[in-house]
PDB file of C-alpha atoms in Angstrom:
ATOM      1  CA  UNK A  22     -14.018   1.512 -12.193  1.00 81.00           C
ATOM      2  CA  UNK A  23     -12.073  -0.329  -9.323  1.00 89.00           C
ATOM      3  CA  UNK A  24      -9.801   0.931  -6.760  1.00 94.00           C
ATOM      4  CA  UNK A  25      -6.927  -0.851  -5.111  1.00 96.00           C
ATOM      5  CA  UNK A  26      -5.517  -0.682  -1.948  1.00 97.00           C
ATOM      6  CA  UNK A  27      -2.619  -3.074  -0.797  1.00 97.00           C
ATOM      7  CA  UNK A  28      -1.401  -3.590   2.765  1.00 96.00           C
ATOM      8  CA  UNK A  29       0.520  -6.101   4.675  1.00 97.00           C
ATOM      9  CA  UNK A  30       4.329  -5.611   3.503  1.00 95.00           C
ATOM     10  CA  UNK A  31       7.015  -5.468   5.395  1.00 97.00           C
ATOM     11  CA  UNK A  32      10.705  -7.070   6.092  1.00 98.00           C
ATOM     12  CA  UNK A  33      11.133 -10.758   7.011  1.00 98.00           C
ATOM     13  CA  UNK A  34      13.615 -12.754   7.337  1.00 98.00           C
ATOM     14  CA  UNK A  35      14.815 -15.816   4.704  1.00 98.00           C
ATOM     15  CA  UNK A  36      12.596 -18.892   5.034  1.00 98.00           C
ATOM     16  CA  UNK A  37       9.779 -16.298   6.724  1.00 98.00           C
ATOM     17  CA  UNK A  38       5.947 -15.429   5.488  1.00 98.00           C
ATOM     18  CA  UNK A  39       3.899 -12.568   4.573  1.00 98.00           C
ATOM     19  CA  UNK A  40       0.504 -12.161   3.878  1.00 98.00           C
ATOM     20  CA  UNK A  41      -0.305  -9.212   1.645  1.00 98.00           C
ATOM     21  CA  UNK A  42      -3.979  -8.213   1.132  1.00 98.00           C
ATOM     22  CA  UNK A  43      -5.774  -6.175  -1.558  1.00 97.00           C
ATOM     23  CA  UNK A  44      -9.163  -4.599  -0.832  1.00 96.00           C
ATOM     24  CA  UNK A  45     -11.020  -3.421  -3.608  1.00 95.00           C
ATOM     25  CA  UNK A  46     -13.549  -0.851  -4.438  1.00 92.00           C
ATOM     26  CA  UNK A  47     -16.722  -1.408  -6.689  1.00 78.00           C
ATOM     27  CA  UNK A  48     -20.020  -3.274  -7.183  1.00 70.00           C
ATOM     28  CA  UNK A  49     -18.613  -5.344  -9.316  1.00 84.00           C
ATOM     29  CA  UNK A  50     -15.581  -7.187  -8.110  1.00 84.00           C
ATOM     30  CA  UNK A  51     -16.655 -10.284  -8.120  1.00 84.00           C
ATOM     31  CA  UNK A  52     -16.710 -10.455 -11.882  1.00 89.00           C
ATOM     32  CA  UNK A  53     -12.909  -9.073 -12.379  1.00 93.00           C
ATOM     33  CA  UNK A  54      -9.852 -11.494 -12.388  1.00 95.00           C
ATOM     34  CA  UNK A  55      -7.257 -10.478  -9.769  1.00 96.00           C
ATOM     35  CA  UNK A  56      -3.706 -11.161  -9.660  1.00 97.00           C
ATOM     36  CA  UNK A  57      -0.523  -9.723  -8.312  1.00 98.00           C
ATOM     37  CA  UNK A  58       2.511  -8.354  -9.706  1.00 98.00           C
ATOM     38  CA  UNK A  59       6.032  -7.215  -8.901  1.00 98.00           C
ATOM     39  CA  UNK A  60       8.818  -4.988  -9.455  1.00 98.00           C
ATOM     40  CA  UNK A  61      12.338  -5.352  -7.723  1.00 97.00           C
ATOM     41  CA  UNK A  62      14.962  -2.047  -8.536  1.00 92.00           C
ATOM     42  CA  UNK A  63      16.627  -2.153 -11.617  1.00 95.00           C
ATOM     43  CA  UNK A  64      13.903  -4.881 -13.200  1.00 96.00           C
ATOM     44  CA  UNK A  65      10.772  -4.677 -15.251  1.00 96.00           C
ATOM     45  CA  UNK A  66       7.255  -5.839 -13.592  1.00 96.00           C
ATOM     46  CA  UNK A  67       6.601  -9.058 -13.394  1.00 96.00           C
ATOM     47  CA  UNK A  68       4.000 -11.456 -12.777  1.00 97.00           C
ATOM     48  CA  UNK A  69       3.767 -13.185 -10.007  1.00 98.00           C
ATOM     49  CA  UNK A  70       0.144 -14.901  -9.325  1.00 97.00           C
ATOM     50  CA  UNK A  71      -3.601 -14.906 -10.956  1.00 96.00           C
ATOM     51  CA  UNK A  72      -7.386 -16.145  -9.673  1.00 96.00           C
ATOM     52  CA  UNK A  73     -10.175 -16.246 -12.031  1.00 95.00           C
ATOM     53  CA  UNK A  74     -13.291 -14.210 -10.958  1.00 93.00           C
ATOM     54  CA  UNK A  75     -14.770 -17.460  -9.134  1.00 92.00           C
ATOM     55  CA  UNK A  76     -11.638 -17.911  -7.419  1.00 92.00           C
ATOM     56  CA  UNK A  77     -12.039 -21.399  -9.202  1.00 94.00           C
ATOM     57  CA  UNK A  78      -8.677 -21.056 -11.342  1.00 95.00           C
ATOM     58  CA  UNK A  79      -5.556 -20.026 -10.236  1.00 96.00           C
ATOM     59  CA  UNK A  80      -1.998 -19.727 -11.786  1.00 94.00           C
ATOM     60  CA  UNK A  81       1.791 -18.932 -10.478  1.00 97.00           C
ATOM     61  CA  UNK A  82       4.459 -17.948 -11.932  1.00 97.00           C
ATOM     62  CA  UNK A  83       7.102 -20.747 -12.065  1.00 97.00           C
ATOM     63  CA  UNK A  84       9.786 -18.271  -9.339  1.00 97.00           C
ATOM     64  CA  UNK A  85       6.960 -18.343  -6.604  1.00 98.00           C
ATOM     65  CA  UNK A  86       4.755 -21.988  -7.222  1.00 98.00           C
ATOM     66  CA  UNK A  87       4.805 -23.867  -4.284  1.00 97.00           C
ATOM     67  CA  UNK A  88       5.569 -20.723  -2.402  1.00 98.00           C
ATOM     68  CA  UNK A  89       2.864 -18.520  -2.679  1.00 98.00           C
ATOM     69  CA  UNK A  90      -0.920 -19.319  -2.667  1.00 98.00           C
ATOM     70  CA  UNK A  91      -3.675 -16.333  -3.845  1.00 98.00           C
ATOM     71  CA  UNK A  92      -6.666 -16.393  -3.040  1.00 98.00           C
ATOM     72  CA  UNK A  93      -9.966 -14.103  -2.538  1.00 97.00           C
ATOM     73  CA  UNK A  94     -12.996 -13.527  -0.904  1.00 96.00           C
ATOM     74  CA  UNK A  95     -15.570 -11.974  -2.990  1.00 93.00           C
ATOM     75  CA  UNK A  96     -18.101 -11.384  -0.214  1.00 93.00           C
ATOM     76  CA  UNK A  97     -15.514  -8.611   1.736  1.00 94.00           C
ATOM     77  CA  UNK A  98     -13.971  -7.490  -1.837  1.00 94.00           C
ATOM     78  CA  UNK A  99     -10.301  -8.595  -1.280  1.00 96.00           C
ATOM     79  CA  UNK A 100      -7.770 -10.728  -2.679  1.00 97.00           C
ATOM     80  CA  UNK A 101      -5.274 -11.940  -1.052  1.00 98.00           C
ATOM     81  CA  UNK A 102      -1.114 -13.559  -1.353  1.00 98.00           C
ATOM     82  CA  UNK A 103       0.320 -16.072   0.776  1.00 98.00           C
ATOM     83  CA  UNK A 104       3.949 -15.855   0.233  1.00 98.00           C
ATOM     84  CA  UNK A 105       5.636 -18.309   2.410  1.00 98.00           C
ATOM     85  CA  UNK A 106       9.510 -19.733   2.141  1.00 98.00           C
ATOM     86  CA  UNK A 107      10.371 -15.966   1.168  1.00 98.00           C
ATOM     87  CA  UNK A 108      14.111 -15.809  -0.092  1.00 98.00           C
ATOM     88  CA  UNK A 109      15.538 -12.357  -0.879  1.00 97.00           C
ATOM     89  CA  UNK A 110      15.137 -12.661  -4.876  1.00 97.00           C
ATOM     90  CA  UNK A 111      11.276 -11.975  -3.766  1.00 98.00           C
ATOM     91  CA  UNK A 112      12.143  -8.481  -2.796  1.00 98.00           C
ATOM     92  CA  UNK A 113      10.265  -6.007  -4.409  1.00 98.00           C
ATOM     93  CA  UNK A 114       7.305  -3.917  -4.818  1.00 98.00           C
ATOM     94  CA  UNK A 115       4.113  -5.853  -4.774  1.00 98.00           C
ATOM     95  CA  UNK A 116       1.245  -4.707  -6.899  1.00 98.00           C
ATOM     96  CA  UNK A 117      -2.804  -5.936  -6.621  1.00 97.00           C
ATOM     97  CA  UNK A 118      -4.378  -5.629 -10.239  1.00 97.00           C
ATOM     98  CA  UNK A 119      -7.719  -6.172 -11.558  1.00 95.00           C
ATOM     99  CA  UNK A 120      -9.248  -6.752 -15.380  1.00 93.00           C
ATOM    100  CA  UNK A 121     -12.770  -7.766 -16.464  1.00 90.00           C
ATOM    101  CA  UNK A 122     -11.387 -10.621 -17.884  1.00 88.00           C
ATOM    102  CA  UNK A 123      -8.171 -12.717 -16.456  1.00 87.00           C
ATOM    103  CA  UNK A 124      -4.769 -11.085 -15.298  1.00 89.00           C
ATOM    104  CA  UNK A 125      -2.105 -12.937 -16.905  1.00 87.00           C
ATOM    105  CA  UNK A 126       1.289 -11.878 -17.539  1.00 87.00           C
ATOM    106  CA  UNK A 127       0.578 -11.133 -21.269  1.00 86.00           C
ATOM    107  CA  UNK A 128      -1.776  -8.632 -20.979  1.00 84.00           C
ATOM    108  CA  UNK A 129      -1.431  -5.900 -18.882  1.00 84.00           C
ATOM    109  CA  UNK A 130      -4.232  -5.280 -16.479  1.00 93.00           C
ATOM    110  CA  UNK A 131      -6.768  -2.544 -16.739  1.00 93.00           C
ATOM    111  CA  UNK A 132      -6.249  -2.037 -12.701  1.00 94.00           C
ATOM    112  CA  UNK A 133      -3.281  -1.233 -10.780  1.00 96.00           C
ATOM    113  CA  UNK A 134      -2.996  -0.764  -7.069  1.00 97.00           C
ATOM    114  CA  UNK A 135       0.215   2.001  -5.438  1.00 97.00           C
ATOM    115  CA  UNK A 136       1.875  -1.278  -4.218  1.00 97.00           C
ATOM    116  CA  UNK A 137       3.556  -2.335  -0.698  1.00 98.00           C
ATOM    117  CA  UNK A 138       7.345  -2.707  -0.406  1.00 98.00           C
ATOM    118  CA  UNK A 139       8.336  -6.664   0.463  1.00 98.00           C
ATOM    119  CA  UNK A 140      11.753  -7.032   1.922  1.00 98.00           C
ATOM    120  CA  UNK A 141      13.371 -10.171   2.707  1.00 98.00           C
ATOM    121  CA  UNK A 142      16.789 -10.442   4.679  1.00 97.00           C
ATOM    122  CA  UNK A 143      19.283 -12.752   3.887  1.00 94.00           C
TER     123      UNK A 143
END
């Protein structure tokens, strides 16, 4: 079992950054793939980035590469997202998940944090 908690939304302006964190309970994070996901109003969940359990892989979706960097540290159980050159399509509700295997925008994740509410101001 693993528990999610998100923090560090907010609203920013156009061109700003964010850095949203995910700390995670359990023994055994450091064997789960992590990744985030999001959901503006009016639009289905979407993915947005994934890191393999040894951090060693990661993967974007094509809206956010060059933008956004995750990361994670498996030593204080978090995962984090870098989201830099916001532009208000980003908007949305920002979700940490978890699986014992990968997150990937196929299959949904066993894992879901509440989410934190990213706004960005044109």
């Amino acid at each position: 079992q693993v528990q999610l908690v998100e923090s560090g939304g907010g609203l920013v302006q156009a061109g700003g950054s964010l850095r949203l964190s995910c700390a995670a309970s359990g023994r055994t994070f450091s064997r789960y793939g992590m990744g985030w996901f999001r959901q503006a109003p009016g639009k289905e969940r979407e993915f947005v980035a994934g890191i393999s359990w040894s951090g060693g892989s990661t993967y974007y979706a094509d809206s956010v590469k060059g933008r956004f960097t995750i990361s994670r540290d498996n030593a204080k159980n978090t995962v984090s997202l870098q989201m830099n050159s916001l532009k208000p399509e980003d908007t949305a509700v920002y979700y940490c998940a978890a699986d014992p295997m990968v997150v990937t925008a196929e299959d949904p994740p066993d894992y879901w944090g509440q989410g934190t509410q990213v706004t960005v101001s044109s």
